[in-house]
XYZ file of C-alpha atoms in Angstrom:
501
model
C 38.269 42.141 13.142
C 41.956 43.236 13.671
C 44.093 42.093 10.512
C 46.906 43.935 11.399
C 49.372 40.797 12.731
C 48.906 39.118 9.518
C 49.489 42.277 6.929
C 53.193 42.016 8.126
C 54.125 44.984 6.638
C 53.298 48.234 8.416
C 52.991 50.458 5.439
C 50.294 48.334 3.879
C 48.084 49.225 6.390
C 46.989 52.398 4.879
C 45.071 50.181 2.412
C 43.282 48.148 4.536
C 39.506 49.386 3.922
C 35.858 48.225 4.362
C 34.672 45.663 1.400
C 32.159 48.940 0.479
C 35.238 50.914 -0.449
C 37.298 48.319 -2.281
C 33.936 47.344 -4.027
C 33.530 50.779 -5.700
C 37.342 50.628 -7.931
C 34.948 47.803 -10.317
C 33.205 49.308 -13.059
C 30.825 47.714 -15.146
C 31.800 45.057 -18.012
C 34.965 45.006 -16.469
C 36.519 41.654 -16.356
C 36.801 40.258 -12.283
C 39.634 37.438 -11.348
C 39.357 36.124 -8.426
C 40.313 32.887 -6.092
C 38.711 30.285 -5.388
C 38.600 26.485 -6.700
C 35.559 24.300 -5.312
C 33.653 26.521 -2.591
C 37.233 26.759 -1.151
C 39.311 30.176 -0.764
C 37.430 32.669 -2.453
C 36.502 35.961 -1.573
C 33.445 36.729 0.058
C 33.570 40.281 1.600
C 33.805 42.465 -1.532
C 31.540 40.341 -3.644
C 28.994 40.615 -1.242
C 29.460 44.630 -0.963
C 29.394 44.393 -4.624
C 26.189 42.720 -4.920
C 24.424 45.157 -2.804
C 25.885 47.858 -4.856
C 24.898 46.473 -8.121
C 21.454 46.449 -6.711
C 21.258 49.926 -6.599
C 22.910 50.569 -9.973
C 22.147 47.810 -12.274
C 25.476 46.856 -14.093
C 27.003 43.962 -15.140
C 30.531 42.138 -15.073
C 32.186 39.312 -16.038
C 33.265 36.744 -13.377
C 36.706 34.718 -13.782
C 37.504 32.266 -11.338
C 39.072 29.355 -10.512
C 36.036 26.544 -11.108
C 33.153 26.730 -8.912
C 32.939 29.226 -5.950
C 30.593 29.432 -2.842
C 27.438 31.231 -2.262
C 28.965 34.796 -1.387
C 30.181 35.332 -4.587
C 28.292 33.142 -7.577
C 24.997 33.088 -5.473
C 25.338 36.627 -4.706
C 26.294 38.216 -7.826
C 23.610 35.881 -10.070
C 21.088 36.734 -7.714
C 21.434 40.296 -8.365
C 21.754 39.552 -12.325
C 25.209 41.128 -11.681
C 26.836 38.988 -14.285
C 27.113 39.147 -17.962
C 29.880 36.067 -18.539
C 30.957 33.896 -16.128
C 34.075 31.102 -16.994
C 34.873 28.353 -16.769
C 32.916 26.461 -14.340
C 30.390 26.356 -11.981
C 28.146 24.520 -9.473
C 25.550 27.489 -7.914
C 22.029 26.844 -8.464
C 21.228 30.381 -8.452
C 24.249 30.652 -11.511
C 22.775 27.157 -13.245
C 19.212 28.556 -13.585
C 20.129 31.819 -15.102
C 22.763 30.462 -17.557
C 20.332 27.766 -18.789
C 17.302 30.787 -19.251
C 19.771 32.802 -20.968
C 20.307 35.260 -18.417
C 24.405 34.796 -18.342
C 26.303 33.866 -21.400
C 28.514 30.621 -19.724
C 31.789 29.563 -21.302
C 32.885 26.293 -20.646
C 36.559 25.885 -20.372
C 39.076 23.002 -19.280
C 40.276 24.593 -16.205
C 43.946 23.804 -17.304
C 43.983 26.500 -20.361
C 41.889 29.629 -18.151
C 45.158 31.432 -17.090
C 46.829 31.069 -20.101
C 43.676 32.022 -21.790
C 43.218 35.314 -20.129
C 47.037 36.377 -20.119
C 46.960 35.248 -24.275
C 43.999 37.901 -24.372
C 41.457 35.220 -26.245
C 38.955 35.806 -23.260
C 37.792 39.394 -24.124
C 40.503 41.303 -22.584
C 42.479 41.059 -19.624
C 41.921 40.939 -15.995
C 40.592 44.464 -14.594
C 40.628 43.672 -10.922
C 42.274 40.412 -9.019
C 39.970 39.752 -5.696
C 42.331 37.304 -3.727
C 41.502 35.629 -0.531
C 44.661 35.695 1.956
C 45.372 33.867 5.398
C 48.205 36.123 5.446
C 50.254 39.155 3.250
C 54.426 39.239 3.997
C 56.594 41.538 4.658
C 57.734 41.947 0.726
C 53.865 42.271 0.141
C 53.434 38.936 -1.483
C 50.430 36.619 -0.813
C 50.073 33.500 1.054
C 46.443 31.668 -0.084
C 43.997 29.713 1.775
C 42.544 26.691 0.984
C 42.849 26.813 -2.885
C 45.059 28.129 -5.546
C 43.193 28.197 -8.996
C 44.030 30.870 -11.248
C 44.814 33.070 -8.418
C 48.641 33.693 -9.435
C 48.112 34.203 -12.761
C 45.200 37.042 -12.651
C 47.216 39.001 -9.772
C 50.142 39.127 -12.665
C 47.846 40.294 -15.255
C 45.581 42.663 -12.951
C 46.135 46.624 -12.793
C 44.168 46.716 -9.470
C 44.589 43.859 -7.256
C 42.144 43.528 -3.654
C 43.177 40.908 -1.186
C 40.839 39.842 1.340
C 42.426 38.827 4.294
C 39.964 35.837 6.315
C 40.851 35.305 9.861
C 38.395 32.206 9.735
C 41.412 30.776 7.784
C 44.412 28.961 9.752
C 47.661 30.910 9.517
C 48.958 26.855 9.795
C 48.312 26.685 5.719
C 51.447 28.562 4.933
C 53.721 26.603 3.162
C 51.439 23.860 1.430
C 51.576 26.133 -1.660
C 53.683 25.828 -4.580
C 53.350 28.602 -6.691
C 54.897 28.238 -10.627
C 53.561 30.350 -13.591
C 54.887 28.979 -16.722
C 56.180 31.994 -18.896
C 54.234 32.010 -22.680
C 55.276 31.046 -25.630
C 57.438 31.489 -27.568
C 59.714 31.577 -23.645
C 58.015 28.593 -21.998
C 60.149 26.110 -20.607
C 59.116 22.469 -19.591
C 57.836 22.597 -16.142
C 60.121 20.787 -13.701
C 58.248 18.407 -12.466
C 58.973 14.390 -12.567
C 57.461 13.285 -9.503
C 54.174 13.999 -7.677
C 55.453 15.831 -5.000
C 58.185 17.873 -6.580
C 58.250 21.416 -5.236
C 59.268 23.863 -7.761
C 57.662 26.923 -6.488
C 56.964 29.730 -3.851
C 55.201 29.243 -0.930
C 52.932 32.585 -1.636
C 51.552 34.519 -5.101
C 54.466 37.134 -6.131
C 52.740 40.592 -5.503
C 54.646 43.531 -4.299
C 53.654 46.249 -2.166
C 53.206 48.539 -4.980
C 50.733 46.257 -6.839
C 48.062 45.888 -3.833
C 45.573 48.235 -3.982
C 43.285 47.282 -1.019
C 43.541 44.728 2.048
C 39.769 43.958 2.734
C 39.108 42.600 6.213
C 37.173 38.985 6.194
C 35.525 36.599 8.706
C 33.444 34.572 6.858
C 34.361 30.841 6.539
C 34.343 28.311 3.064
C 30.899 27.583 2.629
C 32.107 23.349 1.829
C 29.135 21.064 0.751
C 28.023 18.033 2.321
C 29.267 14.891 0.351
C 26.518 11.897 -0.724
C 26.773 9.082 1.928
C 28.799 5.896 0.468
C 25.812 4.208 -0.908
C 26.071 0.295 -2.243
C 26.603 1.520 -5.932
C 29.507 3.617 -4.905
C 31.132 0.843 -2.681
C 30.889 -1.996 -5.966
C 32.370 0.814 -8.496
C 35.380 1.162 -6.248
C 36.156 -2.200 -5.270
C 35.327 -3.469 -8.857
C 38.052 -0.702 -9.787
C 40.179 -1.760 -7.204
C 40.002 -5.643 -8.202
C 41.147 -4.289 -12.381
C 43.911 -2.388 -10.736
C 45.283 -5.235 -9.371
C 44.544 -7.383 -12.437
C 46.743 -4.859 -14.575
C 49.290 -5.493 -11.610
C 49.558 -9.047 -12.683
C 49.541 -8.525 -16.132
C 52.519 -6.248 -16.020
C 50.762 -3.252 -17.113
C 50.969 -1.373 -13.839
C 53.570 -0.866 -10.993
C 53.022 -2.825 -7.959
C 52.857 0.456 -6.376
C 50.019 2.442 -9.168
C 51.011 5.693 -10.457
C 49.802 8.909 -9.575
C 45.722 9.299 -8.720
C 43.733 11.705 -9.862
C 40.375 12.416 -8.651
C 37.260 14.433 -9.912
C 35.264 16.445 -7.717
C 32.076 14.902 -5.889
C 30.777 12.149 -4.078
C 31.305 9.341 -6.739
C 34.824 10.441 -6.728
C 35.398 10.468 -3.379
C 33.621 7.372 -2.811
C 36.242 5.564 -5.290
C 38.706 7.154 -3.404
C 37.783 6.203 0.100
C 37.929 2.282 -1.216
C 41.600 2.616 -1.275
C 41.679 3.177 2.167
C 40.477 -0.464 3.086
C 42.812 -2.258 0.452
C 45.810 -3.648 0.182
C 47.556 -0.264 -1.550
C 49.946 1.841 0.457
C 52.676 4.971 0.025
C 49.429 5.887 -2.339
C 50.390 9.070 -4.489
C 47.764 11.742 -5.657
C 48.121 14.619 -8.801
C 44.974 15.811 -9.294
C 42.810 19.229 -8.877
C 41.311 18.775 -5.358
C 41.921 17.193 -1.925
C 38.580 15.614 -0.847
C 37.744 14.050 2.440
C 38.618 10.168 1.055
C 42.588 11.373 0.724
C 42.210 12.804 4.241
C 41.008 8.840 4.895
C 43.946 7.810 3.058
C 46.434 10.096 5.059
C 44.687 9.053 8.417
C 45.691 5.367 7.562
C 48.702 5.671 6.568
C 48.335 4.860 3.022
C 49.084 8.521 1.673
C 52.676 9.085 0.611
C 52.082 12.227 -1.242
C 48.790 14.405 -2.542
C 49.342 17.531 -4.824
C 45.932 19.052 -5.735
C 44.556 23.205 -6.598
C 42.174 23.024 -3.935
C 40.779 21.391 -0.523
C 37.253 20.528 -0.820
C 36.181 18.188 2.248
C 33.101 18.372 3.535
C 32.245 20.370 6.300
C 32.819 17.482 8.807
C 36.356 16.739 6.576
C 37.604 20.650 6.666
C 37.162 20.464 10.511
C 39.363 17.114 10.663
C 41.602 18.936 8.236
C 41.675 22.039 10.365
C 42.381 20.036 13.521
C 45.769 18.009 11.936
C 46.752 20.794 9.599
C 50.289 19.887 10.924
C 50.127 16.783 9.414
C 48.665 16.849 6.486
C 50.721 19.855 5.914
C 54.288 17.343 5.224
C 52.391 15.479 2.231
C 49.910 17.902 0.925
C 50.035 20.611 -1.265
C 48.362 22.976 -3.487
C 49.662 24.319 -7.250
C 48.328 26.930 -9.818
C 45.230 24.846 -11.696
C 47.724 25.204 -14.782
C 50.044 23.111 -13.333
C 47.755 20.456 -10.964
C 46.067 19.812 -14.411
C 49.037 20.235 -16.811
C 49.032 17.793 -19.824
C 52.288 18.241 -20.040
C 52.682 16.679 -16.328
C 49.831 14.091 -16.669
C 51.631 12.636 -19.274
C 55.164 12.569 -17.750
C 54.228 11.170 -14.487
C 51.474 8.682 -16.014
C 48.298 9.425 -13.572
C 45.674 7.063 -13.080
C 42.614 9.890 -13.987
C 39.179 9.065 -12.436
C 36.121 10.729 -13.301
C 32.552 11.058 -13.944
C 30.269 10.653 -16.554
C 26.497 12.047 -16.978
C 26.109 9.395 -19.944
C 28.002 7.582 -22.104
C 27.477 5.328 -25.679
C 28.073 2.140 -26.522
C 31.251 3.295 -28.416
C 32.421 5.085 -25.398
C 31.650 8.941 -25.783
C 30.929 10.647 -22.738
C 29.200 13.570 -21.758
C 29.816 15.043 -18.530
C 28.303 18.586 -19.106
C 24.951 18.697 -19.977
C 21.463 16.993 -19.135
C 19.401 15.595 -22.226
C 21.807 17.636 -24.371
C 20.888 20.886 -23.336
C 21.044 22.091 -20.286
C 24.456 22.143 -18.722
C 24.909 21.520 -15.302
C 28.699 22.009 -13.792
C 31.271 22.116 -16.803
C 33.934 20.039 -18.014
C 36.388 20.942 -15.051
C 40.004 19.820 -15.537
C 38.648 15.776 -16.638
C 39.710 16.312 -20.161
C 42.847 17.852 -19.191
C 43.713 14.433 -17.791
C 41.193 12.265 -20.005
C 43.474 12.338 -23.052
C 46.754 12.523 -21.082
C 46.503 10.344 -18.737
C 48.362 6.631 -18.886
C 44.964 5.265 -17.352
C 41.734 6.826 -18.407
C 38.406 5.665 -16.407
C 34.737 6.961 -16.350
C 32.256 6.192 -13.602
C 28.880 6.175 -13.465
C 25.853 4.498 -11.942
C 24.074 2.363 -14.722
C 20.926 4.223 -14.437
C 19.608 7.626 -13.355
C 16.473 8.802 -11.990
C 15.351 5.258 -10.256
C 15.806 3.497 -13.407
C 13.378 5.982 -15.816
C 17.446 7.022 -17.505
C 19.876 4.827 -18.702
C 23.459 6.045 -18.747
C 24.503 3.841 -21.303
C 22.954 5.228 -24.465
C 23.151 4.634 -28.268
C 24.667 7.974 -28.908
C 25.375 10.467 -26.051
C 23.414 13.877 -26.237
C 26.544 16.161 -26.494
C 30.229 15.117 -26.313
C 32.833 16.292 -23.719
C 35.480 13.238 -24.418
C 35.702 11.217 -27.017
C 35.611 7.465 -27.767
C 39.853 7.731 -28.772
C 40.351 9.304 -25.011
C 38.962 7.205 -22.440
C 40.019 3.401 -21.625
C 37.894 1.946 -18.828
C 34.135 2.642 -17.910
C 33.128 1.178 -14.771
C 29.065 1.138 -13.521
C 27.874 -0.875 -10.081
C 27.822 -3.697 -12.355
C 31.160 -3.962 -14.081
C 34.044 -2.849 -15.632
C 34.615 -2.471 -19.646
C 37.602 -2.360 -20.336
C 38.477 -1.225 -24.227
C 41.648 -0.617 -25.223
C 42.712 -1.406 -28.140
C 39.375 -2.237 -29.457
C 37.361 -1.201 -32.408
C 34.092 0.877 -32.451
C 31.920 -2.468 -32.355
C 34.243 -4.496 -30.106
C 33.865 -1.851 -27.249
C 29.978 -1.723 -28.048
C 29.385 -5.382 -27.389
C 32.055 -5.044 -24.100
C 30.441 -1.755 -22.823
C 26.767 -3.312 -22.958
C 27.693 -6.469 -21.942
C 29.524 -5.151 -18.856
C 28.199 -1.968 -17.643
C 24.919 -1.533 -18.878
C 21.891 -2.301 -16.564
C 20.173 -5.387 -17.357
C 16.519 -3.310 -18.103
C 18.524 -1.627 -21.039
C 20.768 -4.385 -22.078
C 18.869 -6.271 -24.486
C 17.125 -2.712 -25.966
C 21.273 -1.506 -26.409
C 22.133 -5.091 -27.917
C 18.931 -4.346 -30.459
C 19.970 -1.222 -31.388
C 23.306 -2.138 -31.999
C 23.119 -5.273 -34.281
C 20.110 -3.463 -36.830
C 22.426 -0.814 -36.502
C 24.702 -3.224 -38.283
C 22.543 -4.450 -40.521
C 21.169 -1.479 -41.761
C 24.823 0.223 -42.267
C 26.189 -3.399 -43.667
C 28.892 -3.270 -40.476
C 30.324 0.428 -40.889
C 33.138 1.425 -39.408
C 30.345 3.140 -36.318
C 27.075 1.477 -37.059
C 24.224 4.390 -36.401
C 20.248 4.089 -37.359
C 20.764 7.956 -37.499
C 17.000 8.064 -36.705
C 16.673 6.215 -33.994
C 20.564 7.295 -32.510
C 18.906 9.906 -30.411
C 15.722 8.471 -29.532
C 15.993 7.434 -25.883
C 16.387 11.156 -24.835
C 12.893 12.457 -26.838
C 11.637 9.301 -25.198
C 12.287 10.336 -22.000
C 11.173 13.959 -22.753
C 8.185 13.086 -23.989
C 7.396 9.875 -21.513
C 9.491 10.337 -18.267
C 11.105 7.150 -19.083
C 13.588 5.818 -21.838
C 12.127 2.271 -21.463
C 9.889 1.225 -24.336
C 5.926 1.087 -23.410
């Protein structure tokens, strides 16, 4: 394919090569940076010519990123055993299975502190080579992304060698939805500028230069976006038994008329939560959160979207064609930031965002894991929901009251690892209720989390545990039968099911 009309400067196109060439400047254990947030705009060229070239020569390197990336780069690289760390979050399958044998060492980051991270140096050096995906370079050799943002800015700063893919599968329509800041480090930092959602206080492209590229790589291939779950019944009662608190907070003066900010998790429970604002009574609807799913394209088509500032689009593959086909519009109230600033503390806290996420479990005191199954084995990451967990001015966890057709509770005595804490979140919601527990103790938000949210199989067994627990601590601060605290996960190791025989 002919990249030539969008490398806008004629003297970079001495470096436009094949992905094979660019792929041999990476050596092995260096440290690789590239794009991509959600399978949206990473590269995909030179990790795949990597890939094959690492099957030839065995080595290793360590993969930065964004959060998760698609197929052509995670998939590819694991599948070769091409990488030795990978941070700080991922979805692959391929990736998943090799971290939880051992094969990769994973480090699990909130997505918020990765750029800082690297530039500060606490991430085993700094970035070797930047691998950018590009809908388009200027004239003054600076980048304009794709469909995500990530860490992307911040590794082509801190990168000797820096390889932008160019992807003519991406719409040259998606300049200007960018607005790229990178806060300076302390001891300089400054407060970031932004008081409103949709304050622009950016570039629209990633500062470069001419002298810093060192190859333009050529790309076709498109964002390989997943298919979300269908809207299920569950999904439908969490959101409109959301919905129906929000407006209760309304009347209670604890909320604007209007809500605050949204911010979304990635997946389809998110998105389902999401998509119920579209049939309520909510309008001029802002968003500050990391990515743009297909329920704030519903919101925009209705009218009910004022403003949506995310790190990354991640529709489906139905929802990036509807994106693709009114990029013009979405364009005037969307755009994407550096994942430093979409999930800055500093900015959840000013603007006071409504943060909605998901939980894999949680206890009856309200400590949630969102990382790893039965303890152990860890299936995404944390992602950016404890950047926004403990800063936001409305902390909520969703989850389905029971996994695996009923054999799992999700409300548990004691969680099996902990991602956020009982002092950071304020509302749990399940298909059957909403606990709300602020400003409650320990056993106040035990009896209001069972009573509420769990599912009536595990309700009395919960309600059990929780008043011997009592009894046998004489009403500690956290009541615990330390033995038992644990029990309904070797129960339904050894069993299949955490009901009682």
């Amino acid at each position: 394919m002919d990249i030539k009309d969008r490398v806008r400067n004629k003297a970079l196109h001495a470096k436009i090569v094949s992905a094979e060439e660019a792929a041999t400047v990476i050596k092995p254990g260096m440290n690789i940076g590239t794009s991509g947030f959600t399978p949206s705009g990473y590269p995909k060229a030179v990790p795949l010519a990597l890939a094959e070239r690492i099957k030839k020569e065995h080595f290793q390197i360590n993969l930065w990123t964004g959060a998760s990336v698609g197929k052509e780069l995670d998939g590819a690289l694991a599948a070769v055993n091409g990488i030795n760390k990978r941070l700080p979050y991922q979805t692959n399958n391929e990736i998943r299975k090799s971290l939880n044998s051992g094969g990769v060492k994973y480090c699990d980051l909130h997505l918020s502190h990765t750029a800082q991270m690297s530039r500060y140096g606490f991430l085993g050096g700094k970035v070797d080579v930047a691998i950018i995906e590009a809908c388009a370079i200027t004239e003054e050799g600076h980048i304009i992304p794709t469909t995500s943002m990530g860490n992307s800015a911040s590794f082509v700063q801190s990168a000797d060698i820096v390889i932008v893919e160019v992807n003519t599968s991406q719409p040259l329509a998606l300049e200007g939805m960018h607005d790229v800041y990178i806060p300076l480090d302390p001891p300089h930092r400054l407060p970031i500028p932004i008081v409103k959602a949709d304050d622009r206080i950016g570039t629209p492209y990633i500062p470069c230069g001419l002298d810093k590229i060192t190859y333009i790589v050529p790309c076709d291939i498109r964002d390989d976006v997943r298919d979300l779950a269908a809207i299920d019944d569950d999904a439908r009662a969490m959101s409109a038994l959301f919905i129906d608190f929000l407006k209760k907070d309304i009347k209670a003066g604890r909320m604007p008329k209007g809500l605050l900010p949204l911010q979304s998790g990635v997946g389809s429970v998110a998105n389902a939560v999401v998509s119920g604002f579209a049939e309520s009574e909510f309008t001029d609807l802002e968003v500050y959160t990391e990515v743009i799913q297909d329920g704030m394209l519903d919101l925009a088509d209705v009218g009910k979207l004022k403003s949506a500032s995310g790190t990354s689009f991640s529709p489906s593959p139905a929802g990036l064609e509807r994106f693709y086909q009114n990029i013009d519009t979405y364009r005037k109230i969307m755009m994407l930031r550096p994942q430093e600033i979409a999930n800055s503390p500093e900015i959840a806290r000013r603007i006071g965002v409504i943060a909605m996420n998901t939980a894999i479990e949680l206890d009856i005191y309200g400590n949630v894991n969102s990382t790893h199954i039965m303890g152990t084995k860890m299936m995404n990451g944390i992602g950016g929901s404890g950047d926004f967990a403990r800063n936001a001015y409305l902390t909520c966890f969703f989850s389905t009251s029971t996994a695996k057709n009923g054999a799992i509770s999700s409300i548990v005595p004691m969680v099996s690892h902990v991602d956020h804490t009982e002092h950071d979140v304020d509302i749990f919601v399940t298909e059957l209720g909403v606990a709300d527990v602020r400003g409650l103790s320990p056993k106040e938000r035990a009896r209001v989390i069972i009573e509420n949210c769990a599912h009536p199989d595990y309700k009395p067994m919960l309600m059990d545990y929780l008043e011997r627990a009592e009894k046998a601590t004489k009403c500690a601060q956290t009541p615990h039968i330390l033995t038992e605290a644990l029990s309904w996960h070797t129960r339904f190791i050894e069993t299949g099911t955490m009901k009682k025989q």
